XYZ file of N, CA and C in Angstrom:
522
model
N -17.993 0.346 -16.919
C -18.523 -0.702 -16.529
C -19.611 -0.142 -15.350
N -21.015 -0.797 -15.255
C -22.045 -0.418 -14.284
C -22.312 -1.591 -13.590
N -21.897 -1.597 -12.360
C -22.557 -2.539 -11.602
C -23.867 -2.248 -10.676
N -24.597 -3.035 -10.601
C -26.081 -2.833 -10.249
C -26.352 -3.665 -8.776
N -27.165 -2.755 -7.775
C -27.068 -3.159 -6.504
C -28.400 -4.541 -6.817
N -28.531 -5.024 -5.985
C -29.726 -6.292 -5.687
C -31.097 -5.763 -6.348
N -31.179 -4.542 -5.634
C -32.652 -3.930 -6.366
C -32.194 -3.295 -7.681
N -31.603 -3.583 -8.384
C -31.549 -3.235 -10.061
C -30.561 -1.721 -10.156
N -30.447 -1.052 -8.882
C -29.953 0.384 -9.199
C -28.238 0.136 -9.318
N -28.025 1.113 -10.073
C -26.479 1.281 -10.413
C -25.931 1.667 -9.123
N -24.507 0.834 -8.787
C -23.677 1.262 -7.717
C -23.175 2.701 -8.109
N -23.099 3.500 -7.023
C -22.362 4.722 -7.530
C -21.210 5.000 -6.679
N -20.262 4.117 -6.675
C -18.972 4.103 -6.406
C -17.674 3.882 -7.146
N -16.637 4.899 -6.882
C -15.820 4.748 -7.974
C -14.919 3.718 -7.022
N -14.229 2.726 -7.400
C -13.261 2.002 -6.549
C -11.751 1.625 -7.468
N -11.015 2.269 -7.239
C -9.751 1.877 -8.367
C -8.868 1.262 -7.512
N -7.967 0.201 -7.855
C -7.077 -0.749 -7.229
C -5.892 -0.577 -7.970
N -4.690 -0.623 -7.305
C -3.397 -0.754 -8.042
C -2.353 -0.775 -6.768
N -1.195 -0.549 -7.293
C -0.090 -0.406 -6.318
C 0.182 0.418 -5.584
N 0.389 0.348 -4.228
C 0.789 1.763 -3.574
C 1.611 2.588 -4.386
N 1.099 3.935 -4.259
C 2.258 4.915 -4.795
C 1.620 5.013 -6.413
N 0.773 4.262 -6.932
C 1.094 4.419 -8.378
C -0.080 5.355 -8.904
N -0.912 6.376 -8.204
C -1.442 7.364 -8.441
C -3.426 6.758 -8.197
N -3.339 5.897 -7.587
C -5.130 5.287 -7.641
C -5.955 6.248 -6.907
N -4.875 6.831 -5.822
C -6.144 7.656 -4.888
C -6.095 9.290 -5.858
N -5.283 9.618 -6.442
C -5.303 10.823 -7.085
C -6.550 10.533 -8.280
N -6.241 9.615 -9.161
C -7.160 8.990 -10.184
C -8.683 8.689 -9.802
N -8.715 8.057 -8.842
C -10.110 7.542 -8.017
C -10.570 8.472 -7.686
N -10.110 9.781 -7.250
C -10.985 10.927 -6.449
C -11.379 11.647 -7.606
N -10.428 11.888 -8.842
C -10.968 12.736 -9.843
C -12.210 11.979 -10.703
N -11.981 10.762 -10.495
C -13.223 10.035 -11.589
C -14.336 10.275 -10.663
N -14.483 9.555 -9.547
C -15.335 9.658 -8.599
C -16.123 11.336 -8.649
N -15.317 12.447 -8.378
C -16.002 13.695 -8.686
C -16.613 13.899 -9.909
N -15.838 13.437 -11.221
C -16.193 13.780 -12.405
C -17.486 12.987 -12.770
N -17.847 11.864 -11.986
C -19.159 10.857 -12.215
C -20.056 11.219 -11.040
N -19.938 11.974 -10.392
C -20.696 12.397 -8.939
C -20.910 11.138 -8.121
N -19.925 10.488 -8.171
C -20.011 8.988 -7.413
C -19.350 9.238 -6.057
N -19.521 8.145 -5.193
C -18.812 8.225 -3.464
C -17.481 7.682 -4.107
N -16.397 8.112 -3.396
C -14.951 7.701 -3.368
C -14.532 7.066 -2.123
N -13.873 6.066 -2.612
C -13.462 5.012 -1.440
C -12.371 4.430 -1.766
N -11.128 4.793 -0.669
C -9.636 4.368 -1.024
C -9.637 3.154 -0.790
N -9.206 2.311 -2.037
C -8.888 0.712 -1.749
C -8.369 0.281 -0.679
N -7.195 1.146 -0.365
C -6.345 0.646 0.553
C -6.881 0.347 2.135
N -7.946 0.839 2.191
C -9.152 0.838 3.349
C -9.450 -0.596 3.500
N -9.375 -1.291 1.956
C -9.799 -2.533 2.318
C -8.902 -3.833 2.593
N -7.418 -3.268 2.855
C -6.622 -4.228 3.193
C -6.553 -4.637 4.591
N -5.907 -6.052 4.571
C -5.751 -6.193 6.269
C -5.063 -5.811 6.832
N -5.315 -5.732 8.401
C -4.004 -5.149 9.193
C -2.647 -5.783 8.974
N -2.836 -7.506 8.605
C -1.463 -7.887 8.300
C -1.049 -7.404 6.894
N -1.823 -7.075 5.930
C -1.508 -6.695 4.269
C -0.605 -4.906 4.647
N -1.173 -4.194 5.402
C -1.324 -2.881 5.986
C 0.148 -3.123 6.486
N 0.579 -3.901 7.651
C 1.736 -3.783 8.172
C 3.004 -3.956 7.220
N 2.878 -4.993 6.159
C 3.754 -5.131 5.132
C 4.054 -3.885 4.165
N 3.277 -2.902 4.363
C 3.440 -1.593 2.994
C 4.486 -1.151 3.680
N 5.159 -0.529 2.593
C 6.474 0.261 3.115
C 6.496 1.459 3.769
N 7.205 1.703 4.613
C 7.153 2.978 5.319
C 8.208 4.048 5.020
N 9.583 3.283 5.019
C 10.205 4.669 4.479
C 11.981 3.927 4.562
N 12.576 4.848 4.692
C 14.195 3.998 4.061
C 14.461 3.728 5.930
N 15.689 2.492 5.715
C 16.008 2.262 6.671
C 17.678 1.491 6.277
N 18.298 1.827 7.120
C 19.867 1.076 6.777
C 20.036 -0.629 6.794
N 20.488 -1.030 5.813
C 20.734 -2.460 6.140
C 21.934 -3.133 7.056
N 22.724 -1.987 7.442
C 23.947 -2.198 8.469
C 23.310 -3.180 9.296
N 24.144 -4.514 9.530
C 23.798 -5.134 10.837
C 22.493 -6.059 10.317
N 21.796 -6.053 9.584
C 20.421 -6.538 9.220
C 20.363 -7.868 8.467
N 19.504 -8.689 8.249
C 19.692 -9.647 7.350
C 19.340 -9.250 5.859
N 19.167 -8.127 5.883
C 18.795 -7.502 4.413
C 20.130 -6.925 4.074
N 21.522 -6.838 4.490
C 22.836 -6.752 4.053
C 23.111 -7.689 3.079
N 23.165 -7.638 1.715
C 23.945 -8.258 0.968
C 25.062 -7.381 0.219
N 25.826 -6.818 0.683
C 26.746 -6.171 0.362
C 28.118 -7.123 -0.051
N 27.931 -8.367 1.224
C 28.900 -9.800 0.857
C 27.862 -10.749 0.759
N 28.461 -11.416 -0.413
C 27.688 -12.097 -1.140
C 27.407 -13.406 -0.102
N 26.060 -13.905 -0.124
C 25.739 -15.163 0.788
C 24.302 -15.774 0.453
N 23.752 -16.899 1.052
C 22.519 -17.319 0.396
C 21.684 -16.236 1.282
N 20.229 -16.349 0.543
C 19.235 -15.648 0.879
C 18.533 -16.457 2.126
N 18.825 -18.033 2.012
C 18.220 -18.590 2.953
C 16.660 -18.594 3.318
N 16.452 -18.207 4.338
C 14.640 -18.364 4.419
C 14.217 -16.916 4.047
N 15.227 -15.797 4.186
C 14.472 -14.612 4.113
C 13.389 -13.987 3.139
N 12.312 -13.812 3.466
C 11.408 -13.224 2.294
C 11.860 -11.993 2.113
N 11.833 -11.632 0.750
C 11.865 -10.270 0.444
C 10.930 -9.927 -0.737
N 10.200 -8.725 -0.629
C 9.776 -8.256 -1.617
C 10.121 -6.455 -1.098
N 11.168 -6.157 -1.344
C 11.988 -5.194 -0.701
C 12.749 -4.366 -1.942
N 12.728 -2.959 -1.696
C 13.706 -2.325 -2.491
C 15.015 -1.731 -1.864
N 15.959 -1.591 -2.617
C 17.298 -1.290 -2.126
C 17.809 -0.339 -2.770
N 18.247 1.011 -2.209
C 18.910 1.899 -2.641
C 20.281 2.234 -2.073
N 20.861 3.310 -2.511
C 22.243 3.690 -2.128
C 23.395 2.327 -2.418
N 23.111 1.814 -3.481
C 23.840 0.800 -3.958
C 25.228 1.232 -4.302
N 26.087 0.138 -4.033
C 27.477 0.296 -4.195
C 27.829 0.472 -5.456
N 28.376 1.216 -6.069
C 28.691 1.460 -7.645
C 30.328 1.268 -7.981
N 30.577 1.033 -8.925
C 32.232 1.030 -9.240
C 32.483 2.229 -10.144
N 33.782 2.789 -10.147
C 34.062 3.888 -10.711
C 33.208 4.326 -12.291
N 32.829 3.346 -12.817
C 32.010 3.716 -14.091
C 30.523 3.699 -14.142
N 30.196 3.840 -12.557
C 28.775 3.998 -11.912
C 27.774 2.995 -12.252
N 28.576 1.690 -12.395
C 27.802 0.700 -12.301
C 27.452 -0.141 -11.067
N 26.048 -0.622 -10.891
C 26.226 -1.405 -9.431
C 25.828 -2.776 -10.113
N 26.219 -3.890 -9.455
C 25.779 -4.988 -9.856
C 24.986 -5.961 -8.524
N 23.891 -6.563 -9.122
C 23.190 -7.773 -8.547
C 23.815 -9.265 -8.713
N 24.083 -9.659 -8.170
C 24.932 -11.254 -8.894
C 23.911 -12.150 -8.144
N 22.982 -13.176 -9.181
C 22.604 -14.079 -8.805
C 23.367 -15.342 -9.121
N 23.636 -16.320 -8.111
C 24.652 -17.293 -8.108
C 23.743 -18.836 -8.188
N 23.897 -19.601 -8.861
C 23.583 -21.199 -8.755
C 24.052 -21.439 -7.190
N 23.408 -22.219 -6.544
C 24.059 -22.705 -5.296
C 25.492 -23.180 -4.967
N 25.567 -24.062 -6.220
C 27.238 -24.452 -6.550
C 28.053 -23.457 -6.402
N 27.750 -22.193 -7.093
C 28.488 -21.057 -6.969
C 29.507 -21.115 -8.273
N 28.946 -22.179 -9.121
C 30.065 -21.940 -10.307
C 29.209 -21.455 -11.659
N 28.157 -20.735 -11.434
C 27.483 -19.974 -12.806
C 26.436 -19.460 -12.079
N 25.981 -18.318 -12.855
C 24.694 -17.397 -12.669
C 24.655 -16.576 -13.466
N 24.199 -15.337 -12.972
C 23.889 -14.095 -14.006
C 24.094 -12.836 -12.931
N 24.622 -11.940 -13.530
C 24.915 -10.375 -12.964
C 23.614 -9.739 -13.690
N 22.911 -8.903 -12.846
C 22.201 -7.499 -13.356
C 22.856 -6.628 -12.819
N 23.299 -5.961 -14.277
C 24.239 -4.485 -14.022
C 23.064 -3.330 -13.972
N 23.431 -2.443 -13.122
C 22.600 -1.189 -13.133
C 23.323 0.096 -13.354
N 22.961 0.814 -14.499
C 23.783 1.858 -14.869
C 22.781 3.277 -14.531
N 23.180 4.216 -15.540
C 22.060 5.140 -15.508
C 20.769 5.187 -15.224
N 20.692 5.998 -14.464
C 19.211 6.371 -13.898
C 18.623 5.063 -13.124
N 19.434 4.073 -13.020
C 18.632 2.991 -11.982
C 19.224 3.068 -10.303
N 18.476 3.804 -10.044
C 19.126 4.219 -8.627
C 18.308 3.492 -7.473
N 17.405 2.436 -7.610
C 16.952 1.412 -6.994
C 16.891 -0.055 -7.496
N 16.784 -1.166 -6.720
C 16.432 -2.448 -7.103
C 15.590 -3.006 -6.539
N 14.561 -3.671 -6.840
C 13.475 -4.240 -5.774
C 13.912 -5.689 -6.287
N 13.645 -6.262 -5.113
C 14.119 -7.944 -4.949
C 12.772 -8.748 -4.387
N 12.611 -9.646 -5.180
C 11.255 -10.323 -4.743
C 11.292 -11.776 -4.786
N 11.200 -12.627 -3.625
C 11.656 -14.266 -3.482
C 10.404 -14.891 -3.992
N 9.111 -14.317 -4.146
C 7.828 -15.206 -4.297
C 7.381 -15.846 -3.299
N 7.638 -15.771 -2.032
C 7.031 -16.402 -0.779
C 5.394 -16.382 -0.703
N 5.173 -15.221 -1.284
C 3.386 -15.010 -1.035
C 2.662 -15.681 -2.202
N 3.563 -15.958 -3.141
C 2.527 -16.491 -4.385
C 2.002 -18.172 -3.818
N 1.505 -18.691 -4.453
C 0.615 -19.885 -4.225
C 1.458 -21.241 -4.372
N 1.009 -22.065 -3.915
C 1.963 -23.411 -3.587
C 2.857 -23.717 -4.627
N 2.700 -23.975 -6.027
C 3.942 -24.810 -6.711
C 4.516 -23.535 -7.130
N 3.920 -22.206 -7.223
C 4.746 -20.929 -7.515
C 5.812 -20.979 -6.857
N 5.520 -20.740 -5.366
C 6.233 -20.374 -4.109
C 7.661 -20.536 -4.431
N 8.494 -19.341 -4.335
C 9.756 -19.426 -4.069
C 10.512 -20.377 -5.105
N 10.271 -20.504 -6.336
C 10.733 -21.137 -7.589
C 12.043 -20.104 -8.010
N 12.036 -18.929 -7.658
C 12.900 -18.060 -8.305
C 13.059 -17.025 -7.458
N 14.007 -15.993 -8.035
C 14.073 -14.438 -7.372
C 14.046 -13.711 -8.639
N 13.081 -12.359 -8.332
C 12.773 -11.476 -9.362
C 13.638 -10.406 -9.005
N 14.586 -9.611 -9.846
C 15.350 -8.261 -9.365
C 14.609 -7.307 -10.633
N 14.416 -6.461 -10.225
C 13.846 -5.269 -10.930
C 14.556 -3.890 -10.730
N 15.375 -3.418 -11.847
C 15.943 -2.412 -11.765
C 14.538 -1.050 -11.890
N 14.939 -0.125 -11.052
C 13.917 0.974 -10.840
C 14.528 2.325 -10.676
N 14.006 3.411 -11.116
C 14.589 4.604 -10.924
C 14.186 5.334 -9.729
N 12.889 4.962 -9.221
C 12.540 5.425 -7.791
C 11.678 4.363 -6.623
N 11.619 4.484 -5.777
C 11.144 3.438 -5.098
C 9.706 3.376 -5.510
N 9.109 2.149 -4.664
C 7.940 1.662 -5.235
C 6.689 2.748 -5.028
N 6.966 3.397 -4.012
C 5.657 4.414 -3.421
C 6.097 5.943 -3.835
N 6.972 6.082 -5.019
C 7.043 7.599 -5.675
C 5.978 8.494 -5.885
N 4.911 7.545 -6.359
C 3.678 8.545 -6.923
C 3.130 9.259 -5.434
N 3.113 8.160 -4.704
C 2.423 8.803 -3.537
C 3.372 9.763 -2.708
N 4.549 9.391 -2.533
C 5.781 10.237 -1.673
C 6.604 11.215 -2.397
N 6.571 11.044 -3.370
C 7.597 11.975 -4.438
C 8.565 11.889 -4.294
N 9.559 10.931 -3.413
C 10.784 10.433 -3.431
C 11.744 10.025 -4.716
N 12.634 10.903 -5.076
C 13.239 10.163 -6.166
C 12.238 10.121 -7.456
N 11.267 10.649 -7.389
C 10.255 10.846 -8.453
C 10.686 11.544 -9.809
N 11.069 10.967 -10.973
C 11.153 11.964 -12.216
C 9.945 12.315 -13.351
N 9.872 13.575 -12.700
C 8.789 14.150 -13.773
C 8.955 14.583 -15.345
N 8.294 14.253 -16.176
C 8.920 14.565 -17.551
C 7.786 15.291 -18.191
N 8.368 16.656 -18.319
C 7.706 17.748 -19.216
C 7.433 16.863 -20.946
N 6.451 17.303 -21.473
C 6.166 16.690 -22.609
C 7.346 16.826 -23.727
N 7.578 15.696 -24.263
C 8.706 15.498 -25.103
C 9.795 15.131 -24.572
N 10.010 15.520 -23.329
C 11.480 14.784 -22.670
C 11.121 13.453 -22.266
N 12.806 12.837 -22.165
C 12.804 11.479 -22.122
C 13.741 11.164 -20.630
N 13.912 9.895 -20.199
C 14.437 9.663 -18.747
C 15.102 8.330 -19.512
N 16.355 7.872 -19.073
C 16.847 6.619 -19.406
C 17.204 6.072 -18.432
N 17.095 4.629 -18.697
C 17.251 3.654 -17.371
C 18.414 2.712 -18.261
N 19.473 2.428 -17.933
C 20.546 1.417 -18.240
C 20.494 0.243 -17.309
N 20.568 -0.565 -18.035
C 20.844 -1.805 -17.252
C 20.816 -3.108 -18.213
N 21.488 -4.394 -17.542
C 21.517 -5.303 -18.422
C 21.766 -6.412 -18.069
N 22.069 -7.843 -18.491
C 22.359 -9.145 -17.664
C 23.435 -9.558 -18.470
N 24.329 -10.188 -17.679
C 25.263 -10.817 -18.113
C 25.706 -11.979 -17.449
N 25.603 -13.421 -18.257
C 25.624 -14.845 -17.455
C 26.829 -14.594 -17.121
N 27.499 -15.790 -16.348
C 28.966 -15.840 -15.844
C 29.044 -17.150 -15.419
N 30.447 -18.030 -15.482
C 30.835 -19.006 -15.007
C 30.354 -20.166 -16.141
N 30.330 -21.407 -15.604
C 30.486 -22.621 -16.747
C 28.952 -23.155 -16.270
N 28.470 -23.555 -17.426
C 27.070 -24.443 -17.140
C 27.281 -25.607 -16.706
């Protein structure tokens, strides 16, 4: 796509947008270089408040509102958070249990081989009627910024495979 300026001249800037750590800076720089265009890092366009919410590293959940090793309601806690160091059973599985407020039924997300992280999102940043209507739980093999940081990144050679095992198990009475 070519975007024109008000004077009718083509704009000579590559702007690649994506999730932090997705490789957009690397791809954007290469694209701009190949086209002979100016490169701008899309992260520079984030607001100060947006940058303050970006992941900065790891921290212990001990004694924080993010410690869910003992079951409890989410309450008003806003989550768009990756967790690692998951407690696992002897067979290597970790479990995230989502329960109906009655506590009588729900679903377990079990995390097996290759699933070293889990991202939990409460939807607080979504627009009005969509806000906090559910909880998203995503099994992951690495943290959300792994392309940038290299932390726990799995690099596959041509023809290689990587396995993530996970599943859902409903429990209780309807």
